[in-house]
Coordinates of C-alpha atoms in Angstrom, one line a residue:
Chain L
X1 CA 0.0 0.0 0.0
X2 CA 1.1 3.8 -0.4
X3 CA 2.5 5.7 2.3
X4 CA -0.1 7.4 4.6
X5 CA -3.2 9.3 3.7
X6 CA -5.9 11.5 5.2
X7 CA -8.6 9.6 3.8
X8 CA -11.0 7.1 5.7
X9 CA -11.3 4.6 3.1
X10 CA -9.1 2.1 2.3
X11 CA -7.5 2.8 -1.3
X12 CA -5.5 -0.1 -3.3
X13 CA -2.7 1.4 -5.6
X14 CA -4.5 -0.1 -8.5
X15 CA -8.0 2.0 -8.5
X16 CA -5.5 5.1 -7.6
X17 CA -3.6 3.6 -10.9
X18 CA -7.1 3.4 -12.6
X19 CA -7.9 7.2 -11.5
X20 CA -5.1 8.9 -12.8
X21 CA -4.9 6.8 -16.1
X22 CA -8.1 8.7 -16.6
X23 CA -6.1 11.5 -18.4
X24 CA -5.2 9.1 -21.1
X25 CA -8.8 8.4 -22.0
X26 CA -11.4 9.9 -23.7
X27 CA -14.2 10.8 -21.5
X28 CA -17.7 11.5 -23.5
X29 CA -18.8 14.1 -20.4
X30 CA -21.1 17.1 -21.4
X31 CA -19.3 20.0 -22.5
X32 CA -21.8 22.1 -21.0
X33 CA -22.1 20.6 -18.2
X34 CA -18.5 20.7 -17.6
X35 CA -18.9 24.4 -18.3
X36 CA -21.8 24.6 -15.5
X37 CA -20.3 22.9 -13.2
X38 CA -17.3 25.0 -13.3
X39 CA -18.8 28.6 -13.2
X40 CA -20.7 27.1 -9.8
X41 CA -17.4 25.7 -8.5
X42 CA -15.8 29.5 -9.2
X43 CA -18.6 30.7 -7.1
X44 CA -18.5 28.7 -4.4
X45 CA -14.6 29.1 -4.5
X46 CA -15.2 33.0 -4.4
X47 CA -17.8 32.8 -1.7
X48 CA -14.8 30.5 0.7
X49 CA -12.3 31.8 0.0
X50 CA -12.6 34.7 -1.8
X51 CA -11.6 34.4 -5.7
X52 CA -8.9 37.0 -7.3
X53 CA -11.1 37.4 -10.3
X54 CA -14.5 36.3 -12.3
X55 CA -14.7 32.5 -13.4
X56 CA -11.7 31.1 -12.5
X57 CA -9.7 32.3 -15.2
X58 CA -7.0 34.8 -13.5
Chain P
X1 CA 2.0 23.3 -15.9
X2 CA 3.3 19.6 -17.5
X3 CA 1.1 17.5 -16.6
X4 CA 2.2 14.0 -14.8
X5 CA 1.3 10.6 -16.9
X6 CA -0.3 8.3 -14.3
X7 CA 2.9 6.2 -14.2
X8 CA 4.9 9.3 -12.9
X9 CA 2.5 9.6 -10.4
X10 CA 2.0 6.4 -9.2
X11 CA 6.3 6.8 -8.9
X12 CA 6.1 10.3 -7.0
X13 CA 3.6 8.5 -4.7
X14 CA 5.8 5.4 -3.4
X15 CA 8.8 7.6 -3.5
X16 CA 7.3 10.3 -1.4
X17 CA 8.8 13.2 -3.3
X18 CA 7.0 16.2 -3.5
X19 CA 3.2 16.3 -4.6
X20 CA 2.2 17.9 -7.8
X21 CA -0.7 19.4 -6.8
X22 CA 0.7 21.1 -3.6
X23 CA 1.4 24.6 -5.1
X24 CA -2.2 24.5 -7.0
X25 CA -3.9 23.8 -3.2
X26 CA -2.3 26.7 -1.6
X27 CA -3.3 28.8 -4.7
X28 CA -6.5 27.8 -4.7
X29 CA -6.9 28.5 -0.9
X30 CA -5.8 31.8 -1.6
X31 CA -8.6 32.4 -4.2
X32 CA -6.3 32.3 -7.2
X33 CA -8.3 31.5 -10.3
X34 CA -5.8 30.3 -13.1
X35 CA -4.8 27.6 -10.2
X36 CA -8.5 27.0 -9.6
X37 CA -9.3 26.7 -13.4
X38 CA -5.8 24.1 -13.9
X39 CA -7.4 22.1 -11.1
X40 CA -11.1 22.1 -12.5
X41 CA -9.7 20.5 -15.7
X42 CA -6.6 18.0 -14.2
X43 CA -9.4 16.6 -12.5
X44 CA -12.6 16.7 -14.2
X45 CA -12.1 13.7 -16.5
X46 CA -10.5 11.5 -13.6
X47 CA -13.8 11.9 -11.4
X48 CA -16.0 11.6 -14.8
X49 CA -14.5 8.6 -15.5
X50 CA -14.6 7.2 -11.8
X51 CA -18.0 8.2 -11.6
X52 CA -19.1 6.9 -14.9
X53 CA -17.4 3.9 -15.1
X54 CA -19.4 2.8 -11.5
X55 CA -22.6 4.2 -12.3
X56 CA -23.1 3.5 -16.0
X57 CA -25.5 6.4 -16.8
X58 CA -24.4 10.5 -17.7
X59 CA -26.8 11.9 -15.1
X60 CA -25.8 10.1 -12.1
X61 CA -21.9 10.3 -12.6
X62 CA -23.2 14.0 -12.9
X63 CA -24.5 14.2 -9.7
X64 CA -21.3 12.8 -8.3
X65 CA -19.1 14.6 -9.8
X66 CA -20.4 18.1 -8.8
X67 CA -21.2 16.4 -5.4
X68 CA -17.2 15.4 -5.1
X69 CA -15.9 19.1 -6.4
X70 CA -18.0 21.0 -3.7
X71 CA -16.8 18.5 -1.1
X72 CA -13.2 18.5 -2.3
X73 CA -13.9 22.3 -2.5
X74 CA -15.6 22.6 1.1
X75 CA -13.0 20.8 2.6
X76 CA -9.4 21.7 1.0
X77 CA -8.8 24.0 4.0
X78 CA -8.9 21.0 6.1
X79 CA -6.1 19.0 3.8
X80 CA -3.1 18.8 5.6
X81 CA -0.7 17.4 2.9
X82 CA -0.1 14.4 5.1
X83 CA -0.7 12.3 2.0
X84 CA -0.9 12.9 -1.8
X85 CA -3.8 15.4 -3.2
X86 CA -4.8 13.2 -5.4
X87 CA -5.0 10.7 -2.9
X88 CA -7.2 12.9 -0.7
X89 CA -9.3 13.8 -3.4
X90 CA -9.8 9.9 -4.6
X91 CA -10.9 9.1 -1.0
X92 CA -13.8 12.0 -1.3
X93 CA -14.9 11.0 -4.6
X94 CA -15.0 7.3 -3.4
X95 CA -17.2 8.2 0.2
X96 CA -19.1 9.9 -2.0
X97 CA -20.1 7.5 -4.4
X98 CA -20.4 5.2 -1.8
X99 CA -23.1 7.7 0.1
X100 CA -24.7 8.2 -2.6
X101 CA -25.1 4.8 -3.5
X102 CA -27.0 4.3 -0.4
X103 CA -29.8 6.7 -0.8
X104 CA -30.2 5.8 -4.0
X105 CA -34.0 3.8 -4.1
X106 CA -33.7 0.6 -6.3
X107 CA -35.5 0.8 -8.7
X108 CA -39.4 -1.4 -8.9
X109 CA -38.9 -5.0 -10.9
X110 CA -41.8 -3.5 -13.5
X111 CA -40.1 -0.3 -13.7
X112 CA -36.6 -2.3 -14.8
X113 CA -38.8 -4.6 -17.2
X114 CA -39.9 -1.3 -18.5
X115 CA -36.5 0.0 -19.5
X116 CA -34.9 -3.1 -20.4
X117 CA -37.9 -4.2 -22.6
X118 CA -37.8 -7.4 -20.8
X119 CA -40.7 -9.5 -18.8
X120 CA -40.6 -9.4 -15.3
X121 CA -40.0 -12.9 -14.8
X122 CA -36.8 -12.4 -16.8
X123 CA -36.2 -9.0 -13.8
X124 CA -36.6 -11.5 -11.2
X125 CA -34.6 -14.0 -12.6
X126 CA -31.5 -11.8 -13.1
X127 CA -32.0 -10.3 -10.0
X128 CA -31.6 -14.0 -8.2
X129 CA -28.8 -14.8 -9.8
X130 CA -27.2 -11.5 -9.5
X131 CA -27.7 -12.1 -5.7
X132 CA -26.5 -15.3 -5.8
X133 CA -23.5 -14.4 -7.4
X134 CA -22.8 -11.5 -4.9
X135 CA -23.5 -13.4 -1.7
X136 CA -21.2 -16.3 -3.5
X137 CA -18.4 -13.8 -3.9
X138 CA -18.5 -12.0 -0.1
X139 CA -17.7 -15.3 1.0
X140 CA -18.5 -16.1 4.8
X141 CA -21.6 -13.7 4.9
X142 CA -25.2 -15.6 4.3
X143 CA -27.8 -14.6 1.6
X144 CA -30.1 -14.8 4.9
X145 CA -28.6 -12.2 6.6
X146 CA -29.0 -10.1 4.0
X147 CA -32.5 -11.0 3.1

């Protein structure tokens, strides 16, 4: 197993493995929601921890 | 920023040298949106595909994907770089699938007949043997325990 972690559930180095490879695939998400999502995130970012500038692109 | 194949990773992770995300978590804590934007799309597709890949279906992997972000979101103040970010952010999406998994309401037999153009005898039948096969697999425990 990997060296310590902050997290409650037990995590095997091969779904970490499976996580990450994610970047090599192609993932058929919405574009618009991916868009959504992201302006909400910015907001909620903002409203925490108070953003440096509109939609996350600073 | 270059971004890390998962093999990298997986290399930075048993060698305990410095995390790649630790600069974007302080950045983001500080409100910085470029760093907040870079993290929105390193992780995006890794909790899609977690999400999707578990769930089968667009609309729920959507729910738990935006239900990860504003945890991962809610709670990066309390991440203490004690292990990996993307460690810490794997073990949110995964309690969160898992939550969510459990308030989910199964769906009625006629309901899944419905959709799967099937009878419900056929429901039933797959149902059985999908139990069967899972009570098979978790070993000691009993079907009638479960029941």
């Amino acid at each position: 197993m990997l060296r310590e972690r902050e997290t409650s559930v037990p995590i095997s180095n091969e779904e970490l493995r499976e996580f990450l490879e994610a970047d090599e695939l192609d993932v058929l998400a919405s574009p618009r929601f991916k868009e959504l999502l992201k302006q909400r995130l910015w907001e909620l970012v903002c409203c925490l921890y108070g953003g440096s500038s509109g939609r996350g692109e600073a | 920023m270059t971004r890390d194949t998962a093999r990298e990773q997986m290399e930075r992770l048993r060698g305990g040298s410095l995390d790649p995300d630790g600069e974007l978590v302080e950045r983001i804590r500080r409100g910085s949106g470029a760093h907040f934007s870079e993290f929105y799309e390193r992780y995006f597709h890794r909790l899609y595909h977690f999400a999707y890949q578990r769930l089968g279906n667009q609309a729920d992997a959507e729910e738990v994907v935006q239900e990860t972000f504003t945890a991962v979101f809610r709670c990066i103040d309390t991440f203490r770089g004690q292990s990996m970010f993307s460690f810490w952010v794997y073990g949110i999406a995964k309690n969160t699938l898992n939550i969510w998994l459990r308030h989910v309401e199964p769906l009625p037999v006629q309901e899944i007949a419905v959709r799967t153009q099937c009878s419900n005898d056929a429901v039933h039948s797959s149902l059985y043997r999908t139990k069967r096969l899972f009570f098979g697999a978790a070993g000691s425990e009993t079907e009638s325990s479960h029941a």
